[in-house]
C-alpha atoms as a PDB file:
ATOM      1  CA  UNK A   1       0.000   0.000   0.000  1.00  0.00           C
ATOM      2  CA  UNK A   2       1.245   3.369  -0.780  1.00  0.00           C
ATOM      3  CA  UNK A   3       0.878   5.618   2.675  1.00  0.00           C
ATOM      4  CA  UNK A   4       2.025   8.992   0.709  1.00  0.00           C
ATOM      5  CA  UNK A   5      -1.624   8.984  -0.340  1.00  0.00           C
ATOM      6  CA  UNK A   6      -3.086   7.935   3.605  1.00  0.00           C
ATOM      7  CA  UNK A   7      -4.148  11.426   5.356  1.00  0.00           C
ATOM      8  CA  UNK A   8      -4.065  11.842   8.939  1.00  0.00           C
ATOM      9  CA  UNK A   9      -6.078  13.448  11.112  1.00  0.00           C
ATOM     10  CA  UNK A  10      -5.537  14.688  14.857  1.00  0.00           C
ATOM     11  CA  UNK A  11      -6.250  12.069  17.298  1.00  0.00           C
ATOM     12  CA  UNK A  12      -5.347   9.127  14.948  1.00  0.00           C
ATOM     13  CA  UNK A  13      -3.314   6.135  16.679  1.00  0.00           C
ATOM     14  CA  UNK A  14      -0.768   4.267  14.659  1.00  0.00           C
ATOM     15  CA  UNK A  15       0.682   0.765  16.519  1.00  0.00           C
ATOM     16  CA  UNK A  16       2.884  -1.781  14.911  1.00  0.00           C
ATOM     17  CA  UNK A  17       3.807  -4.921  15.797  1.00  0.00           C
ATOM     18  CA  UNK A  18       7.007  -4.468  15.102  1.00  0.00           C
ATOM     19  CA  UNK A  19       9.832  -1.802  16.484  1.00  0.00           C
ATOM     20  CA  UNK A  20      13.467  -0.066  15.463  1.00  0.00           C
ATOM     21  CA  UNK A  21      15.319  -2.010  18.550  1.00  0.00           C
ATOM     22  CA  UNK A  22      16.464  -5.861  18.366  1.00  0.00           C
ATOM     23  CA  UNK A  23      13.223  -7.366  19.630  1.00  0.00           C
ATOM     24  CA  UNK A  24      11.873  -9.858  17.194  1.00  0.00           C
ATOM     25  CA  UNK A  25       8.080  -8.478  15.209  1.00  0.00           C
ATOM     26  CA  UNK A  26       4.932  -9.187  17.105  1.00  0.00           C
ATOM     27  CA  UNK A  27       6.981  -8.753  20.728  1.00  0.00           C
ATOM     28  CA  UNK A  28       6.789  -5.063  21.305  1.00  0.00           C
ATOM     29  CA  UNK A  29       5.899  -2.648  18.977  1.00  0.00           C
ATOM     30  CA  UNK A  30       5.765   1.124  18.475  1.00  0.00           C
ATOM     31  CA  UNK A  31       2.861   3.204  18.234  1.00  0.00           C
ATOM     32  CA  UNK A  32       2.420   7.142  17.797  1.00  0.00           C
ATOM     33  CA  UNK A  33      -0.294   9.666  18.178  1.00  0.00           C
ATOM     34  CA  UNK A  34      -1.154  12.072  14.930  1.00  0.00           C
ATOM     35  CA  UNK A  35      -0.787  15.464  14.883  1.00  0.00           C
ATOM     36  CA  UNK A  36      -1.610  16.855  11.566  1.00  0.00           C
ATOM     37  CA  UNK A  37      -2.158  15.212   8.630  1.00  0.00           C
ATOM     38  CA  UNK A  38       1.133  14.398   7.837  1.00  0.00           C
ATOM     39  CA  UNK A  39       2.992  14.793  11.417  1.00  0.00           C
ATOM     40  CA  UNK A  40       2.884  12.755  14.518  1.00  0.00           C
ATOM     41  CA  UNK A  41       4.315  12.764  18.382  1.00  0.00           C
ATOM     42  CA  UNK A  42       6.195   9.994  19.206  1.00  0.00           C
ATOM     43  CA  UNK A  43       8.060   8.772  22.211  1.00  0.00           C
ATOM     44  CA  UNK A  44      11.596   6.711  21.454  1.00  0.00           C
ATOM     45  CA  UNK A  45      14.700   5.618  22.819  1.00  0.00           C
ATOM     46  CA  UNK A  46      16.709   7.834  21.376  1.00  0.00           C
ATOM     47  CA  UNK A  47      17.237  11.700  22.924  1.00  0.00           C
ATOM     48  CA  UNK A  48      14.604  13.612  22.314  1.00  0.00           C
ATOM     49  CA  UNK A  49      12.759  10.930  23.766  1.00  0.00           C
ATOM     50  CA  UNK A  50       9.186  12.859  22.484  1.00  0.00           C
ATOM     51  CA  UNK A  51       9.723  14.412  19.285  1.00  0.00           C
ATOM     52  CA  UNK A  52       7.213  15.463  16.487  1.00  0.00           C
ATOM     53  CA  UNK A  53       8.126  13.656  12.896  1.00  0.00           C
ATOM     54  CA  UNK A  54       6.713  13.094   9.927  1.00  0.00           C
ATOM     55  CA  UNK A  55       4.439  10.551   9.366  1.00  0.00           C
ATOM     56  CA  UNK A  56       5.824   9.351   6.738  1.00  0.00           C
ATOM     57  CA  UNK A  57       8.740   8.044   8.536  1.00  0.00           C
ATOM     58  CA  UNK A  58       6.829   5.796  10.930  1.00  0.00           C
ATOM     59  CA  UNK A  59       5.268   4.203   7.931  1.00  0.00           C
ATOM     60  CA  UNK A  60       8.652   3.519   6.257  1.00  0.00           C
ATOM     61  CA  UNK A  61       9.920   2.217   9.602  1.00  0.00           C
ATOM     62  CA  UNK A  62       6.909   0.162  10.551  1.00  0.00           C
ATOM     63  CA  UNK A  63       5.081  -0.856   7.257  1.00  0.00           C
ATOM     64  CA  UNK A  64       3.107  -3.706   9.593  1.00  0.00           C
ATOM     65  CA  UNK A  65       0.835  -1.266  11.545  1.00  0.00           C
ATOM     66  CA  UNK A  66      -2.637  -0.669  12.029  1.00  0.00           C
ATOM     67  CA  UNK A  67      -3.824   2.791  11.761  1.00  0.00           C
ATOM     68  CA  UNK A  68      -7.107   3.588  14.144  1.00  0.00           C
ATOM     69  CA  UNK A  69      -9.280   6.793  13.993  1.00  0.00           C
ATOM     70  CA  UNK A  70     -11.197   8.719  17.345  1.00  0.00           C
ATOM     71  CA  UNK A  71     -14.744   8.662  15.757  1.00  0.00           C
ATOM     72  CA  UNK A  72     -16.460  11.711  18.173  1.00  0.00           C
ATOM     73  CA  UNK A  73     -14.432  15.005  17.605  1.00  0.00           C
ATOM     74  CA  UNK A  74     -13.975  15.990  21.357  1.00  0.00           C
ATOM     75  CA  UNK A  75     -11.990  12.662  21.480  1.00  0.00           C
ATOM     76  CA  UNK A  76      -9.863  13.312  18.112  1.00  0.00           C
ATOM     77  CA  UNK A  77      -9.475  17.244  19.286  1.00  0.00           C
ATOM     78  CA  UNK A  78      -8.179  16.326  22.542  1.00  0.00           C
ATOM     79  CA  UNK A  79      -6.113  13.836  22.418  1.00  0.00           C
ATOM     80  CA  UNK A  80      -3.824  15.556  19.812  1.00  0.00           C
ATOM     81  CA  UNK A  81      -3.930  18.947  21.736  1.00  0.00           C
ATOM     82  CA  UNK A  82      -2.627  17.403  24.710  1.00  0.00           C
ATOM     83  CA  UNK A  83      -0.099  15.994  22.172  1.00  0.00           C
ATOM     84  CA  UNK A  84       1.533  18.976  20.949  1.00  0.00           C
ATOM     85  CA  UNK A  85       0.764  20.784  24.340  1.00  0.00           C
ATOM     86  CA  UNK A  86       3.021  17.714  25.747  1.00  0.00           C
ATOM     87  CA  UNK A  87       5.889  17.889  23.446  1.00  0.00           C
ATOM     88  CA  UNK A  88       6.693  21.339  23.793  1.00  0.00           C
ATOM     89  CA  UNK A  89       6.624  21.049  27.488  1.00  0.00           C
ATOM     90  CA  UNK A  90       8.997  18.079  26.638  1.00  0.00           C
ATOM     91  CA  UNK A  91      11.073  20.401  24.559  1.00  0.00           C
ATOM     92  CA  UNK A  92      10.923  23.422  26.997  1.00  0.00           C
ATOM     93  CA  UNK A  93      12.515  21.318  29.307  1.00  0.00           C
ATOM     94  CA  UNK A  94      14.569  19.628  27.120  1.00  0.00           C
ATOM     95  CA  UNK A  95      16.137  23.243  26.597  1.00  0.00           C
ATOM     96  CA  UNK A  96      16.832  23.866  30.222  1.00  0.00           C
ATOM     97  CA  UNK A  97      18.874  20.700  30.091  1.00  0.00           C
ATOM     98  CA  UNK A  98      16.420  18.735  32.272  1.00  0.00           C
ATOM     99  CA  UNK A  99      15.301  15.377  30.593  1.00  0.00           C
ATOM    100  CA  UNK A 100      11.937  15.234  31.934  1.00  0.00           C
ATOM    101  CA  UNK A 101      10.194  12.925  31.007  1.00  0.00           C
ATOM    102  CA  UNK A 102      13.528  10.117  30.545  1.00  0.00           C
ATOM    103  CA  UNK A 103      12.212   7.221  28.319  1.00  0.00           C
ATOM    104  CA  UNK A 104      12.069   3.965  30.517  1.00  0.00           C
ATOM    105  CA  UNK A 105       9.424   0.978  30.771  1.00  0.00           C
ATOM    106  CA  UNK A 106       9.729   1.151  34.393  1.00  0.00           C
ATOM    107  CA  UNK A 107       6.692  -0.660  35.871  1.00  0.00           C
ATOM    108  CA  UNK A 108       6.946   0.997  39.270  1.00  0.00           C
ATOM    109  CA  UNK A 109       5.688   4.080  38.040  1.00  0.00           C
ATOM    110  CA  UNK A 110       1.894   4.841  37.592  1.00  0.00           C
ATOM    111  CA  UNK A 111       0.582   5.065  34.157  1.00  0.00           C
ATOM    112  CA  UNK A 112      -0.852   8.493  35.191  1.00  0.00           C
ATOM    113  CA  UNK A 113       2.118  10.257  35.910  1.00  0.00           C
ATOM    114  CA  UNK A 114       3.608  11.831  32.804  1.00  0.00           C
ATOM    115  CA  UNK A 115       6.956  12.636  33.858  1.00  0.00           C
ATOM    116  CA  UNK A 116       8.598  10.183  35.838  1.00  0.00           C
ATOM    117  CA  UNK A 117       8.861   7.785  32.682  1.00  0.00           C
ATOM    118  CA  UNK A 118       7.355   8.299  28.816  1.00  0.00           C
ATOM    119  CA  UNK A 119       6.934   5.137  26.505  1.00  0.00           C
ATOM    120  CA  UNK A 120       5.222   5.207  23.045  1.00  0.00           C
ATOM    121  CA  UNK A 121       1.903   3.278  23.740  1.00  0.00           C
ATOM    122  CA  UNK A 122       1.899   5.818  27.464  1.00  0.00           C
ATOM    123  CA  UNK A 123       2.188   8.868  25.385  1.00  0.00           C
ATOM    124  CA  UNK A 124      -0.642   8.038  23.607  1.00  0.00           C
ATOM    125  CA  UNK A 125      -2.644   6.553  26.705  1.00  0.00           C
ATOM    126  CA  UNK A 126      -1.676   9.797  28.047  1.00  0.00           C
ATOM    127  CA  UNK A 127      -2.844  12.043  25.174  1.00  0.00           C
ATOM    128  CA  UNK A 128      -6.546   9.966  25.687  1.00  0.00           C
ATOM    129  CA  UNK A 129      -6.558  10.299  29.566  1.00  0.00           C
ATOM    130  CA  UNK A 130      -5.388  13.886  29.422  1.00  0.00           C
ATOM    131  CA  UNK A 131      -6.542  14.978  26.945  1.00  0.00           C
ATOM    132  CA  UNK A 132     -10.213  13.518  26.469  1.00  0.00           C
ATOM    133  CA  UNK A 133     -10.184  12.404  29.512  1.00  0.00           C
ATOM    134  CA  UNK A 134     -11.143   9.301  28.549  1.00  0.00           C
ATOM    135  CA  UNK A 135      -9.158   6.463  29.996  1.00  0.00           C
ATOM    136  CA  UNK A 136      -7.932   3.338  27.599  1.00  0.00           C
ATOM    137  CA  UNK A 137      -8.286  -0.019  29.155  1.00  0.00           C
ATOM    138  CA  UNK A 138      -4.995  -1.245  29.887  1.00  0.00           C
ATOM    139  CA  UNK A 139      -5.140  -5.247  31.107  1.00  0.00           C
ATOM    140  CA  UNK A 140      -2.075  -5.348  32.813  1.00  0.00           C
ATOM    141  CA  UNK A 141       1.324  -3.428  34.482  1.00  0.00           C
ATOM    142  CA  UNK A 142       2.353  -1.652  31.407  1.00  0.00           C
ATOM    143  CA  UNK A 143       0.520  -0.567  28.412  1.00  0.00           C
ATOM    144  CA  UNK A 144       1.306  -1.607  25.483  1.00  0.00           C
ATOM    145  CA  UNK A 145       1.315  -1.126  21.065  1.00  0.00           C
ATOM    146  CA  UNK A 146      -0.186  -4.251  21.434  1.00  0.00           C
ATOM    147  CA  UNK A 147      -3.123  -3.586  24.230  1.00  0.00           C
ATOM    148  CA  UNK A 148      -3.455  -0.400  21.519  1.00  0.00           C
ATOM    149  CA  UNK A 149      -4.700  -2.784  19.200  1.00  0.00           C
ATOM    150  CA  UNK A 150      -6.819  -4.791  21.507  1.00  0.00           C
ATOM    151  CA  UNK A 151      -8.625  -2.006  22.888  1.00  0.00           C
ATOM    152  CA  UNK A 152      -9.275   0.742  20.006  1.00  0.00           C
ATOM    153  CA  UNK A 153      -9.993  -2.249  17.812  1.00  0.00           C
ATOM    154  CA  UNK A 154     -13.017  -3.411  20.456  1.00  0.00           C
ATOM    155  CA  UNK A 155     -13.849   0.592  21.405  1.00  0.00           C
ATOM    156  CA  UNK A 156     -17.156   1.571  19.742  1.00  0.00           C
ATOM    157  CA  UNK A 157     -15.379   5.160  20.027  1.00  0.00           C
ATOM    158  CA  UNK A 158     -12.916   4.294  17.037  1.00  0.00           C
ATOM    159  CA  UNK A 159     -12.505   3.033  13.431  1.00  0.00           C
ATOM    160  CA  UNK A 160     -10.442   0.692  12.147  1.00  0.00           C
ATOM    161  CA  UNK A 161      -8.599   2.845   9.079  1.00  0.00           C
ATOM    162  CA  UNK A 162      -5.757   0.433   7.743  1.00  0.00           C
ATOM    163  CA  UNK A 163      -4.202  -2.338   8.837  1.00  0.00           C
ATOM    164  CA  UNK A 164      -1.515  -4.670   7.306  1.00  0.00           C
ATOM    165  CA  UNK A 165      -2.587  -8.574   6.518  1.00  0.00           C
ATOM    166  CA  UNK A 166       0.507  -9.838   8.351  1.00  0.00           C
ATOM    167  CA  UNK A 167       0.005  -7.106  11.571  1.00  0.00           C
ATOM    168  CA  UNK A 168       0.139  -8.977  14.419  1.00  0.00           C
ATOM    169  CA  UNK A 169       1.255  -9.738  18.291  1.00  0.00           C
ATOM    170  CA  UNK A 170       2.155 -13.248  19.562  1.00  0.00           C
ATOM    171  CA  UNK A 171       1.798 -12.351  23.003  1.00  0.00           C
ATOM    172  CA  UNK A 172      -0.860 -10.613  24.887  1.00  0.00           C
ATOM    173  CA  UNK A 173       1.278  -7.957  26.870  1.00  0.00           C
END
């Protein structure tokens, strides 16, 4: 499929099964929050840890993805303000030289505090919970691209936009 022509909107959710470190596909995943229709937020392991990039480069990166839509526009609208609004607090503090929020998958921090730790399935539980303030179901310690998947696909609230024939997660996490 050719994503050039696939248009965003704010509030979309992007997950794949598959991710940029060493784990094998359908382990852990990445997933990222639109922005724009070209542009999303993304947390990663690399400094800046939340960054804005173009969309274009998580579908290069993670062809095997499934690409879900917020179907009421309070959802969509805030969800993706609380994105940007989070990523240049991110950045402001990058600036200062304090690395607030540090990436880590530590599972002895809440899911509801956003600066202690950032992942990229929290950022965009995050975006919902802060945003919308509606709360994703999350099944067990840490939320993941894969519980993504399980939930927005089952969520009367979202759409099912794309997703690859081979997308998929051999564990439930």
């Amino acid at each position: 499929m050719n994503f050039a022509h696939r248009v965003l909107r704010p509030g979309d959710v992007l997950t794949a099964c598959d991710n940029m470190l060493a784990v094998p596909t359908g382990f852990l995943g990445h997933s990222a929050i639109a922005v724009g229709p070209d542009e999303i937020v993304e947390a990663v392991v690399t400094f800046p840890y939340v960054r804005r990039a173009p969309a274009a480069e998580f579908f290069m990166q993670h062809p095997k993805h499934a690409h879900y839509r917020p179907i009421p526009d309070w959802l969509a609208a805030g969800s993706a303000q609380y994105a940007i609004t989070y990523h240049q607090a991110c950045q402001a503090n990058y600036a200062k030289g304090i690395i607030v929020p540090p990436f880590s998958f530590s599972p002895a921090i809440p899911l509801e505090d956003p600066w202690s730790s950032i992942y990229c399935s929290k950022l965009v539980w995050l975006c919902y919970y802060y945003g919308a303030g509606y709360p994703l179901y999350n099944d067990y310690f840490l939320f993941t691209p894969e519980d993504l998947d399980s939930v927005l696909g089952s969520d009367p609230h979202f759409a099912l936009v794309y997703k690859h024939p081979e997308f998929h997660f051999k564990i439930n996490t």
